[in-house]
CSV table of N, CA and C in Angstrom, one decimal:
chain,number,residue,atom,x,y,z
T,1451,UNK,N,-61.5,108.3,-75.7
T,1451,UNK,CA,-60.6,108.9,-76.5
T,1451,UNK,C,-59.2,108.1,-76.4
T,1452,UNK,N,-59.2,107.1,-75.5
T,1452,UNK,CA,-57.9,106.5,-75.5
T,1452,UNK,C,-57.6,105.6,-76.6
T,1453,UNK,N,-58.5,105.2,-77.3
T,1453,UNK,CA,-58.2,104.2,-78.5
T,1453,UNK,C,-58.1,105.1,-79.8
T,1454,UNK,N,-58.2,106.6,-79.6
T,1454,UNK,CA,-58.2,107.4,-80.8
T,1454,UNK,C,-56.8,107.2,-81.7
T,1455,UNK,N,-55.7,107.2,-80.9
T,1455,UNK,CA,-54.5,107.0,-81.8
T,1455,UNK,C,-54.3,105.6,-82.4
T,1456,UNK,N,-54.9,104.5,-81.7
T,1456,UNK,CA,-54.9,103.4,-82.4
T,1456,UNK,C,-55.8,103.3,-83.7
T,1457,UNK,N,-56.9,104.0,-83.6
T,1457,UNK,CA,-57.8,104.0,-84.8
T,1457,UNK,C,-57.1,104.6,-85.8
T,1458,UNK,N,-56.5,105.8,-85.5
T,1458,UNK,CA,-55.7,106.6,-86.6
T,1458,UNK,C,-54.7,105.9,-87.2
T,1459,UNK,N,-54.0,105.0,-86.5
T,1459,UNK,CA,-53.0,104.2,-87.0
T,1459,UNK,C,-53.5,103.1,-88.0
T,1460,UNK,N,-54.6,102.5,-87.5
T,1460,UNK,CA,-55.3,101.6,-88.3
T,1460,UNK,C,-55.7,102.2,-89.7
T,1461,UNK,N,-56.4,103.4,-89.5
T,1461,UNK,CA,-56.8,104.1,-90.7
T,1461,UNK,C,-55.6,104.4,-91.8
T,1462,UNK,N,-54.6,104.8,-91.2
T,1462,UNK,CA,-53.4,104.9,-92.0
T,1462,UNK,C,-52.8,103.5,-92.7
T,1463,UNK,N,-52.9,102.7,-92.0
T,1463,UNK,CA,-52.5,101.2,-92.5
T,1463,UNK,C,-53.5,100.8,-93.6
T,1464,UNK,N,-54.7,100.9,-93.4
T,1464,UNK,CA,-55.8,100.7,-94.4
T,1464,UNK,C,-55.5,101.6,-95.7
T,1465,UNK,N,-55.2,102.8,-95.4
T,1465,UNK,CA,-55.0,103.7,-96.6
T,1465,UNK,C,-53.8,103.3,-97.3
T,1466,UNK,N,-52.7,102.8,-96.6
T,1466,UNK,CA,-51.6,102.4,-97.3
T,1466,UNK,C,-51.8,101.1,-98.0
T,1467,UNK,N,-52.7,100.2,-97.6
T,1467,UNK,CA,-53.1,99.0,-98.3
T,1467,UNK,C,-53.7,99.2,-99.7
T,1468,UNK,N,-54.6,100.4,-99.5
T,1468,UNK,CA,-55.3,100.9,-100.7
T,1468,UNK,C,-54.3,101.4,-101.8
T,1469,UNK,N,-53.4,102.2,-101.2
T,1469,UNK,CA,-52.3,102.9,-102.0
T,1469,UNK,C,-51.4,101.9,-102.8
T,1470,UNK,N,-51.2,100.9,-102.1
T,1470,UNK,CA,-50.1,99.9,-102.7
T,1470,UNK,C,-50.7,99.1,-103.8
T,1471,UNK,N,-52.1,99.4,-104.1
T,1471,UNK,CA,-52.6,98.8,-105.3
T,1471,UNK,C,-52.2,99.7,-106.7
T,1472,UNK,N,-51.8,100.8,-106.4
T,1472,UNK,CA,-51.4,101.6,-107.6
T,1472,UNK,C,-50.1,101.2,-108.3
T,1473,UNK,N,-49.0,101.0,-107.5
T,1473,UNK,CA,-47.9,100.4,-108.1
T,1473,UNK,C,-47.9,98.9,-108.6
T,1474,UNK,N,-48.8,98.1,-107.8
T,1474,UNK,CA,-49.2,96.8,-108.2
T,1474,UNK,C,-49.8,96.8,-109.6
T,1475,UNK,N,-50.8,97.6,-109.7
T,1475,UNK,CA,-51.5,97.8,-110.9
T,1475,UNK,C,-50.5,98.1,-112.2
T,1476,UNK,N,-49.7,99.1,-112.0
T,1476,UNK,CA,-48.8,99.5,-112.9
T,1476,UNK,C,-47.9,98.5,-113.4
T,1477,UNK,N,-47.2,97.8,-112.4
T,1477,UNK,CA,-46.4,96.7,-112.7
T,1477,UNK,C,-47.1,95.5,-113.5
T,1478,UNK,N,-48.4,95.3,-112.9
T,1478,UNK,CA,-49.2,94.2,-113.6
T,1478,UNK,C,-49.5,94.5,-115.1
T,1479,UNK,N,-49.9,95.7,-115.2
T,1479,UNK,CA,-50.2,96.0,-116.6
T,1479,UNK,C,-49.3,95.9,-117.6
T,1480,UNK,N,-48.0,96.1,-117.2
T,1480,UNK,CA,-46.8,96.0,-118.2
T,1480,UNK,C,-46.5,94.6,-118.3
T,1481,UNK,N,-46.7,93.7,-117.2
T,1481,UNK,CA,-46.4,92.3,-117.2
T,1481,UNK,C,-47.4,91.4,-118.2
T,1482,UNK,N,-48.6,91.9,-118.2
T,1482,UNK,CA,-49.7,91.2,-118.7
T,1482,UNK,C,-49.5,91.1,-120.3
T,1483,UNK,N,-48.9,92.1,-121.0
T,1483,UNK,CA,-48.8,91.9,-122.4
T,1483,UNK,C,-50.1,91.6,-123.2
T,1484,UNK,N,-50.1,91.4,-124.3
T,1484,UNK,CA,-51.4,91.1,-125.2
T,1484,UNK,C,-51.5,89.7,-125.7
T,1485,UNK,N,-50.6,88.8,-125.5
T,1485,UNK,CA,-50.7,87.4,-126.0
T,1485,UNK,C,-51.6,86.7,-125.1
T,1486,UNK,N,-52.5,85.8,-125.6
T,1486,UNK,CA,-53.3,84.9,-124.9
T,1486,UNK,C,-52.6,83.7,-124.5
T,1487,UNK,N,-51.6,83.8,-123.6
T,1487,UNK,CA,-50.9,82.5,-123.2
T,1487,UNK,C,-51.6,82.0,-121.8
T,1488,UNK,N,-51.2,80.9,-121.4
T,1488,UNK,CA,-51.7,80.4,-120.2
T,1488,UNK,C,-51.2,81.1,-119.0
T,1489,UNK,N,-49.9,81.6,-119.2
T,1489,UNK,CA,-49.3,82.4,-118.0
T,1489,UNK,C,-49.9,83.7,-117.9
T,1490,UNK,N,-50.4,84.4,-119.0
T,1490,UNK,CA,-51.1,85.7,-118.9
T,1490,UNK,C,-52.4,85.4,-118.2
T,1491,UNK,N,-53.0,84.4,-118.5
T,1491,UNK,CA,-54.5,84.2,-118.0
T,1491,UNK,C,-54.3,84.0,-116.4
T,1492,UNK,N,-53.2,83.3,-116.0
T,1492,UNK,CA,-53.0,83.1,-114.6
T,1492,UNK,C,-52.7,84.3,-113.9
T,1493,UNK,N,-51.8,85.2,-114.7
T,1493,UNK,CA,-51.5,86.6,-114.0
T,1493,UNK,C,-52.7,87.3,-113.9
T,1494,UNK,N,-53.6,87.4,-114.9
T,1494,UNK,CA,-54.7,88.2,-114.8
T,1494,UNK,C,-55.6,87.7,-113.7
T,1495,UNK,N,-55.9,86.3,-113.5
T,1495,UNK,CA,-56.7,85.8,-112.4
T,1495,UNK,C,-56.1,86.4,-111.1
T,1496,UNK,N,-54.8,86.0,-110.9
T,1496,UNK,CA,-54.1,86.5,-109.6
T,1496,UNK,C,-54.2,87.9,-109.4
T,1497,UNK,N,-54.1,88.8,-110.4
T,1497,UNK,CA,-54.1,90.3,-110.4
T,1497,UNK,C,-55.5,90.6,-109.9
T,1498,UNK,N,-56.6,90.0,-110.5
T,1498,UNK,CA,-57.9,90.4,-110.0
T,1498,UNK,C,-58.1,89.9,-108.6
T,1499,UNK,N,-57.7,88.8,-108.3
T,1499,UNK,CA,-57.9,88.2,-107.0
T,1499,UNK,C,-57.2,89.1,-105.9
T,1500,UNK,N,-55.8,89.4,-106.1
T,1500,UNK,CA,-55.2,90.3,-105.2
T,1500,UNK,C,-55.8,91.6,-105.1
T,1501,UNK,N,-56.1,92.3,-106.3
T,1501,UNK,CA,-56.7,93.5,-106.2
T,1501,UNK,C,-58.2,93.6,-105.3
T,1502,UNK,N,-58.8,92.4,-105.6
T,1502,UNK,CA,-60.2,92.3,-104.8
T,1502,UNK,C,-60.0,92.2,-103.3
T,1503,UNK,N,-59.0,91.3,-103.0
T,1503,UNK,CA,-58.7,91.2,-101.6
T,1503,UNK,C,-58.2,92.4,-100.9
T,1504,UNK,N,-57.2,93.1,-101.5
T,1504,UNK,CA,-56.7,94.2,-100.9
T,1504,UNK,C,-57.6,95.5,-100.9
T,1505,UNK,N,-58.5,95.5,-101.9
T,1505,UNK,CA,-59.4,96.7,-102.0
T,1505,UNK,C,-60.6,96.3,-101.0
T,1506,UNK,N,-61.0,95.3,-100.8
T,1506,UNK,CA,-62.0,95.0,-99.8
T,1506,UNK,C,-61.6,95.2,-98.4
T,1507,UNK,N,-60.4,94.7,-98.1
T,1507,UNK,CA,-59.9,94.9,-96.7
T,1507,UNK,C,-59.6,96.6,-96.6
T,1508,UNK,N,-59.0,97.2,-97.6
T,1508,UNK,CA,-58.7,98.5,-97.6
T,1508,UNK,C,-59.9,99.4,-97.3
T,1509,UNK,N,-60.9,99.2,-98.2
T,1509,UNK,CA,-62.0,100.0,-98.2
T,1509,UNK,C,-62.9,99.9,-96.9
T,1510,UNK,N,-63.0,98.5,-96.6
T,1510,UNK,CA,-63.7,98.2,-95.4
T,1510,UNK,C,-63.0,98.9,-94.0
T,1511,UNK,N,-61.8,98.7,-94.1
T,1511,UNK,CA,-61.0,99.3,-92.9
T,1511,UNK,C,-61.1,100.8,-92.9
T,1512,UNK,N,-61.0,101.5,-94.1
T,1512,UNK,CA,-61.1,102.9,-94.3
T,1512,UNK,C,-62.5,103.4,-93.8
T,1513,UNK,N,-63.5,102.7,-94.3
T,1513,UNK,CA,-64.8,103.2,-93.8
T,1513,UNK,C,-65.1,103.0,-92.4
T,1514,UNK,N,-64.8,101.8,-91.8
T,1514,UNK,CA,-64.9,101.6,-90.2
T,1514,UNK,C,-64.1,102.5,-89.5
T,1515,UNK,N,-62.8,102.7,-89.8
T,1515,UNK,CA,-62.0,103.6,-88.8
T,1515,UNK,C,-62.4,105.0,-89.2
T,1516,UNK,N,-62.7,105.3,-90.4
T,1516,UNK,CA,-63.2,106.7,-90.7
T,1516,UNK,C,-64.4,107.2,-89.9
T,1517,UNK,N,-65.3,106.3,-89.9
T,1517,UNK,CA,-66.7,106.6,-89.2
T,1517,UNK,C,-66.3,106.7,-87.7
T,1518,UNK,N,-65.5,105.7,-87.1
T,1518,UNK,CA,-65.1,105.8,-85.8
T,1518,UNK,C,-64.4,107.0,-85.5
T,1519,UNK,N,-63.4,107.5,-86.3
T,1519,UNK,CA,-62.7,108.7,-86.0
T,1519,UNK,C,-63.7,109.9,-86.0
T,1520,UNK,N,-64.6,110.0,-86.9
T,1520,UNK,CA,-65.6,111.0,-86.8
T,1520,UNK,C,-66.5,111.1,-85.6
T,1521,UNK,N,-66.9,109.9,-85.2
T,1521,UNK,CA,-67.8,109.7,-84.0
T,1521,UNK,C,-66.8,110.0,-82.7
T,1522,UNK,N,-65.6,109.8,-82.8
T,1522,UNK,CA,-64.9,109.9,-81.6
T,1522,UNK,C,-64.3,111.4,-81.3
T,1523,UNK,N,-64.2,112.1,-82.5
T,1523,UNK,CA,-63.6,113.5,-82.5
T,1523,UNK,C,-64.8,114.5,-82.4
T,1524,UNK,N,-65.0,115.3,-81.6
T,1524,UNK,CA,-66.0,116.2,-81.5
T,1524,UNK,C,-65.8,117.3,-82.4
T,1525,UNK,N,-64.7,117.5,-83.1
T,1525,UNK,CA,-64.5,118.6,-84.1
T,1525,UNK,C,-64.9,118.1,-85.5
T,1526,UNK,N,-65.2,116.9,-85.5
T,1526,UNK,CA,-65.5,116.3,-86.9
T,1526,UNK,C,-67.0,116.0,-86.9
T,1527,UNK,N,-67.7,116.0,-88.2
T,1527,UNK,CA,-68.9,115.6,-88.4
T,1527,UNK,C,-69.1,115.0,-89.7
T,1528,UNK,N,-70.2,114.3,-90.0
T,1528,UNK,CA,-70.4,113.9,-91.4
T,1528,UNK,C,-71.0,114.9,-92.2
T,1529,UNK,N,-70.5,115.2,-93.3
T,1529,UNK,CA,-70.8,116.1,-94.4
T,1529,UNK,C,-71.2,117.6,-93.7
T,1530,UNK,N,-70.5,118.1,-92.8
T,1530,UNK,CA,-70.5,119.4,-92.2
T,1530,UNK,C,-69.9,120.2,-93.1
T,1531,UNK,N,-70.6,121.0,-94.0
T,1531,UNK,CA,-70.0,121.9,-95.1
T,1531,UNK,C,-69.6,123.3,-94.5
T,1532,UNK,N,-69.9,123.7,-93.3
T,1532,UNK,CA,-69.5,124.9,-92.7
T,1532,UNK,C,-68.1,124.9,-92.1
T,1533,UNK,N,-67.6,123.7,-91.9
T,1533,UNK,CA,-66.2,123.6,-91.4
T,1533,UNK,C,-65.5,122.2,-91.8
T,1534,UNK,N,-64.3,122.2,-91.8
T,1534,UNK,CA,-63.5,120.9,-92.2
T,1534,UNK,C,-64.0,120.6,-93.7
T,1535,UNK,N,-63.7,121.5,-94.5
T,1535,UNK,CA,-64.0,121.3,-95.9
T,1535,UNK,C,-63.3,120.1,-96.5
T,1536,UNK,N,-62.0,119.8,-96.1
T,1536,UNK,CA,-61.2,118.7,-96.4
T,1536,UNK,C,-61.9,117.3,-96.1
T,1537,UNK,N,-62.5,117.3,-94.9
T,1537,UNK,CA,-63.2,116.1,-94.4
T,1537,UNK,C,-64.4,115.8,-95.4
T,1538,UNK,N,-65.1,116.9,-95.6
T,1538,UNK,CA,-66.4,116.6,-96.5
T,1538,UNK,C,-65.9,116.3,-97.9
T,1539,UNK,N,-64.9,116.8,-98.3
T,1539,UNK,CA,-64.3,116.5,-99.6
T,1539,UNK,C,-64.0,115.0,-99.6
T,1540,UNK,N,-63.3,114.5,-98.5
T,1540,UNK,CA,-62.9,113.1,-98.4
T,1540,UNK,C,-64.1,112.2,-98.3
T,1541,UNK,N,-65.1,112.7,-97.6
T,1541,UNK,CA,-66.3,111.8,-97.4
T,1541,UNK,C,-67.0,111.8,-98.9
T,1542,UNK,N,-67.0,112.9,-99.7
T,1542,UNK,CA,-67.8,112.8,-100.9
T,1542,UNK,C,-66.9,111.9,-101.9
T,1543,UNK,N,-65.7,111.9,-101.8
T,1543,UNK,CA,-64.9,111.1,-102.7
T,1543,UNK,C,-65.0,109.6,-102.3
T,1544,UNK,N,-65.0,109.4,-101.1
T,1544,UNK,CA,-65.2,107.9,-100.7
T,1544,UNK,C,-66.4,107.3,-101.2
T,1545,UNK,N,-67.5,108.1,-101.2
T,1545,UNK,CA,-68.9,107.8,-101.7
T,1545,UNK,C,-68.7,107.5,-103.2
T,1546,UNK,N,-68.0,108.4,-104.0
T,1546,UNK,CA,-67.8,108.3,-105.4
T,1546,UNK,C,-67.0,106.9,-105.7
T,1547,UNK,N,-65.9,106.8,-104.9
T,1547,UNK,CA,-65.3,105.5,-105.1
T,1547,UNK,C,-66.1,104.2,-104.8
T,1548,UNK,N,-66.9,104.3,-103.7
T,1548,UNK,CA,-67.7,103.2,-103.5
T,1548,UNK,C,-68.7,102.9,-104.7
T,1549,UNK,N,-69.2,104.1,-105.2
T,1549,UNK,CA,-70.2,103.9,-106.3
T,1549,UNK,C,-69.4,103.3,-107.5
T,1550,UNK,N,-68.2,103.7,-107.9
T,1550,UNK,CA,-67.4,103.2,-108.9
T,1550,UNK,C,-67.2,101.7,-108.7
T,1551,UNK,N,-66.9,101.3,-107.5
T,1551,UNK,CA,-66.5,100.0,-107.2
T,1551,UNK,C,-67.7,99.1,-107.4
T,1552,UNK,N,-68.8,99.5,-106.9
T,1552,UNK,CA,-70.0,98.7,-106.9
T,1552,UNK,C,-70.6,98.6,-108.4
T,1553,UNK,N,-70.7,99.7,-108.9
T,1553,UNK,CA,-71.3,99.8,-110.2
T,1553,UNK,C,-70.6,99.5,-111.4
T,1554,UNK,N,-69.4,99.5,-111.3
T,1554,UNK,CA,-68.3,99.4,-112.5
T,1554,UNK,C,-67.3,98.3,-112.3
T,1555,UNK,N,-66.4,98.6,-111.4
T,1555,UNK,CA,-65.2,97.8,-111.2
T,1555,UNK,C,-65.6,96.3,-110.9
T,1556,UNK,N,-66.4,96.0,-109.9
T,1556,UNK,CA,-66.8,94.6,-109.6
T,1556,UNK,C,-67.5,93.9,-110.7
T,1557,UNK,N,-68.4,94.6,-111.4
T,1557,UNK,CA,-69.1,93.9,-112.6
T,1557,UNK,C,-68.1,93.5,-113.7
T,1558,UNK,N,-67.0,94.6,-114.0
T,1558,UNK,CA,-66.0,94.4,-115.0
T,1558,UNK,C,-65.1,93.3,-114.6
T,1559,UNK,N,-64.7,93.0,-113.4
T,1559,UNK,CA,-63.9,91.9,-112.9
T,1559,UNK,C,-64.6,90.6,-113.1
T,1560,UNK,N,-66.0,90.6,-112.9
T,1560,UNK,CA,-66.8,89.5,-112.9
T,1560,UNK,C,-66.9,89.0,-114.5
T,1561,UNK,N,-67.0,90.1,-115.3
T,1561,UNK,CA,-67.2,89.8,-116.7
T,1561,UNK,C,-65.9,89.2,-117.2
T,1562,UNK,N,-64.6,89.7,-116.8
T,1562,UNK,CA,-63.4,89.2,-117.3
T,1562,UNK,C,-63.3,87.7,-116.7
T,1563,UNK,N,-63.7,87.5,-115.6
T,1563,UNK,CA,-63.5,86.1,-114.9
T,1563,UNK,C,-64.4,85.1,-115.8
T,1564,UNK,N,-65.6,85.6,-116.2
T,1564,UNK,CA,-66.5,84.6,-116.9
T,1564,UNK,C,-65.9,84.5,-118.3
T,1565,UNK,N,-65.4,85.4,-118.9
T,1565,UNK,CA,-64.9,85.3,-120.4
T,1565,UNK,C,-63.6,84.4,-120.2
T,1566,UNK,N,-62.8,84.5,-119.2
T,1566,UNK,CA,-61.6,83.7,-119.1
T,1566,UNK,C,-62.0,82.2,-119.0
T,1567,UNK,N,-63.1,82.0,-118.1
T,1567,UNK,CA,-63.6,80.6,-117.9
T,1567,UNK,C,-64.1,80.0,-119.1
T,1568,UNK,N,-64.8,80.8,-120.0
T,1568,UNK,CA,-65.4,80.2,-121.1
T,1568,UNK,C,-64.4,80.3,-122.3
T,1569,UNK,N,-63.3,80.8,-122.3
T,1569,UNK,CA,-62.2,80.9,-123.2
T,1569,UNK,C,-62.5,82.0,-124.2
T,1570,UNK,N,-63.4,82.9,-124.0
T,1570,UNK,CA,-63.7,84.1,-125.0
T,1570,UNK,C,-62.5,85.1,-124.8
T,1571,UNK,N,-62.6,86.0,-125.9
T,1571,UNK,CA,-61.5,87.1,-125.7
T,1571,UNK,C,-62.0,88.1,-124.7
T,1572,UNK,N,-61.2,88.6,-123.9
T,1572,UNK,CA,-61.6,89.5,-122.8
T,1572,UNK,C,-60.8,91.0,-122.8
T,1573,UNK,N,-60.0,91.1,-123.9
T,1573,UNK,CA,-59.1,92.3,-123.9
T,1573,UNK,C,-59.9,93.6,-123.7
T,1574,UNK,N,-61.1,93.7,-124.3
T,1574,UNK,CA,-61.9,95.0,-124.2
T,1574,UNK,C,-62.4,95.1,-122.8
T,1575,UNK,N,-62.9,94.0,-122.1
T,1575,UNK,CA,-63.2,94.2,-120.8
T,1575,UNK,C,-61.9,94.5,-119.8
T,1576,UNK,N,-60.9,94.0,-120.1
T,1576,UNK,CA,-59.7,94.3,-119.3
T,1576,UNK,C,-59.3,95.7,-119.4
T,1577,UNK,N,-59.5,96.3,-120.7
T,1577,UNK,CA,-59.2,97.7,-120.7
T,1577,UNK,C,-60.0,98.5,-120.0
T,1578,UNK,N,-61.4,98.2,-120.1
T,1578,UNK,CA,-62.3,98.9,-119.4
T,1578,UNK,C,-62.1,99.0,-117.8
T,1579,UNK,N,-61.6,97.7,-117.3
T,1579,UNK,CA,-61.3,97.4,-115.9
T,1579,UNK,C,-60.1,98.3,-115.6
T,1580,UNK,N,-59.2,98.4,-116.4
T,1580,UNK,CA,-57.9,99.3,-116.1
T,1580,UNK,C,-58.4,100.7,-116.0
T,1581,UNK,N,-59.2,101.1,-117.0
T,1581,UNK,CA,-59.9,102.5,-116.9
T,1581,UNK,C,-60.4,102.9,-115.8
T,1582,UNK,N,-61.4,102.0,-115.3
T,1582,UNK,CA,-62.1,102.3,-114.0
T,1582,UNK,C,-61.0,102.2,-112.8
T,1583,UNK,N,-60.3,101.3,-112.8
T,1583,UNK,CA,-59.3,101.2,-111.7
T,1583,UNK,C,-58.4,102.5,-111.7
T,1584,UNK,N,-57.9,103.0,-112.7
T,1584,UNK,CA,-57.2,104.2,-112.9
T,1584,UNK,C,-57.8,105.3,-112.2
T,1585,UNK,N,-59.0,105.5,-112.6
T,1585,UNK,CA,-60.0,106.5,-112.0
T,1585,UNK,C,-60.1,106.3,-110.5
T,1586,UNK,N,-60.4,105.2,-110.0
T,1586,UNK,CA,-60.4,105.0,-108.6
T,1586,UNK,C,-59.1,105.2,-107.9
T,1587,UNK,N,-58.0,104.8,-108.5
T,1587,UNK,CA,-56.7,105.2,-107.9
T,1587,UNK,C,-56.4,106.7,-107.7
T,1588,UNK,N,-56.9,107.5,-108.8
T,1588,UNK,CA,-56.7,108.9,-108.8
T,1588,UNK,C,-57.5,109.4,-107.7
T,1589,UNK,N,-58.7,108.9,-107.5
T,1589,UNK,CA,-59.7,109.5,-106.4
T,1589,UNK,C,-59.0,109.1,-105.0
T,1590,UNK,N,-58.4,107.8,-104.9
T,1590,UNK,CA,-57.7,107.4,-103.6
T,1590,UNK,C,-56.5,108.3,-103.4
T,1591,UNK,N,-55.8,108.7,-104.5
T,1591,UNK,CA,-54.6,109.6,-104.1
T,1591,UNK,C,-55.1,110.9,-103.7
T,1592,UNK,N,-56.3,111.4,-104.5
T,1592,UNK,CA,-56.7,112.8,-104.0
T,1592,UNK,C,-57.2,112.8,-102.6
T,1593,UNK,N,-57.8,111.7,-102.2
T,1593,UNK,CA,-58.3,111.6,-100.9
T,1593,UNK,C,-57.1,111.4,-99.8
T,1594,UNK,N,-56.0,110.9,-100.2
T,1594,UNK,CA,-54.8,110.9,-99.4
T,1594,UNK,C,-54.3,112.2,-99.3
T,1595,UNK,N,-54.1,112.9,-100.3
T,1595,UNK,CA,-53.7,114.2,-100.3
T,1595,UNK,C,-54.4,115.2,-99.4
T,1596,UNK,N,-55.8,115.1,-99.5
T,1596,UNK,CA,-56.6,115.9,-98.6
T,1596,UNK,C,-56.2,115.5,-97.1
T,1597,UNK,N,-56.0,114.3,-96.7
T,1597,UNK,CA,-55.7,113.8,-95.5
T,1597,UNK,C,-54.4,114.4,-95.0
T,1598,UNK,N,-53.4,114.3,-95.9
T,1598,UNK,CA,-52.1,114.7,-95.5
T,1598,UNK,C,-51.8,116.2,-95.5
T,1599,UNK,N,-52.5,117.0,-96.4
T,1599,UNK,CA,-52.3,118.4,-96.5
T,1599,UNK,C,-53.4,119.3,-95.7
T,1600,UNK,N,-54.3,118.7,-95.0
T,1600,UNK,CA,-55.3,119.7,-94.6
T,1600,UNK,C,-54.8,120.5,-93.4
T,1601,UNK,N,-53.8,120.0,-92.7
T,1601,UNK,CA,-53.2,120.9,-91.6
T,1601,UNK,C,-52.6,122.2,-92.2
T,1602,UNK,N,-52.1,122.0,-93.4
T,1602,UNK,CA,-51.2,123.2,-94.1
T,1602,UNK,C,-52.2,124.2,-94.6
T,1603,UNK,N,-53.3,123.9,-95.0
T,1603,UNK,CA,-54.3,124.8,-95.8
T,1603,UNK,C,-55.4,125.1,-94.9
T,1604,UNK,N,-55.5,124.7,-93.6
T,1604,UNK,CA,-56.5,125.2,-92.7
T,1604,UNK,C,-57.9,125.0,-93.3
């Protein structure tokens, strides 16, 4: 139990990494515009790369520290529906996020990158990417709210 506070701190830091993607995405969407200039393509490539790196580190850290916290705290269990409803909700949401990442967001990013490389139009793929990303961000915020407010609603 001596490492528990450290793991909680790391868990919060990884969550913060993931949450920072929301304002980055909002700012980047406005900066991207709709013209197919060389600067826009560079911005999109950098946006996809930054989002990929931050989300991989964030989701990996969240999962590892979350599993460690459940294993270290005798009051927590995986998918225990009779107690800690907030934790079960967080666990289900993280599975939904992972499913969206693997099945939709990563393939959409790869499609955008391949279209950029070939010089094809990619605006429809970019809109799809933004919709998936927004859905994931809403789920991340919901997960964050469960974590922050569970003490108040017992």
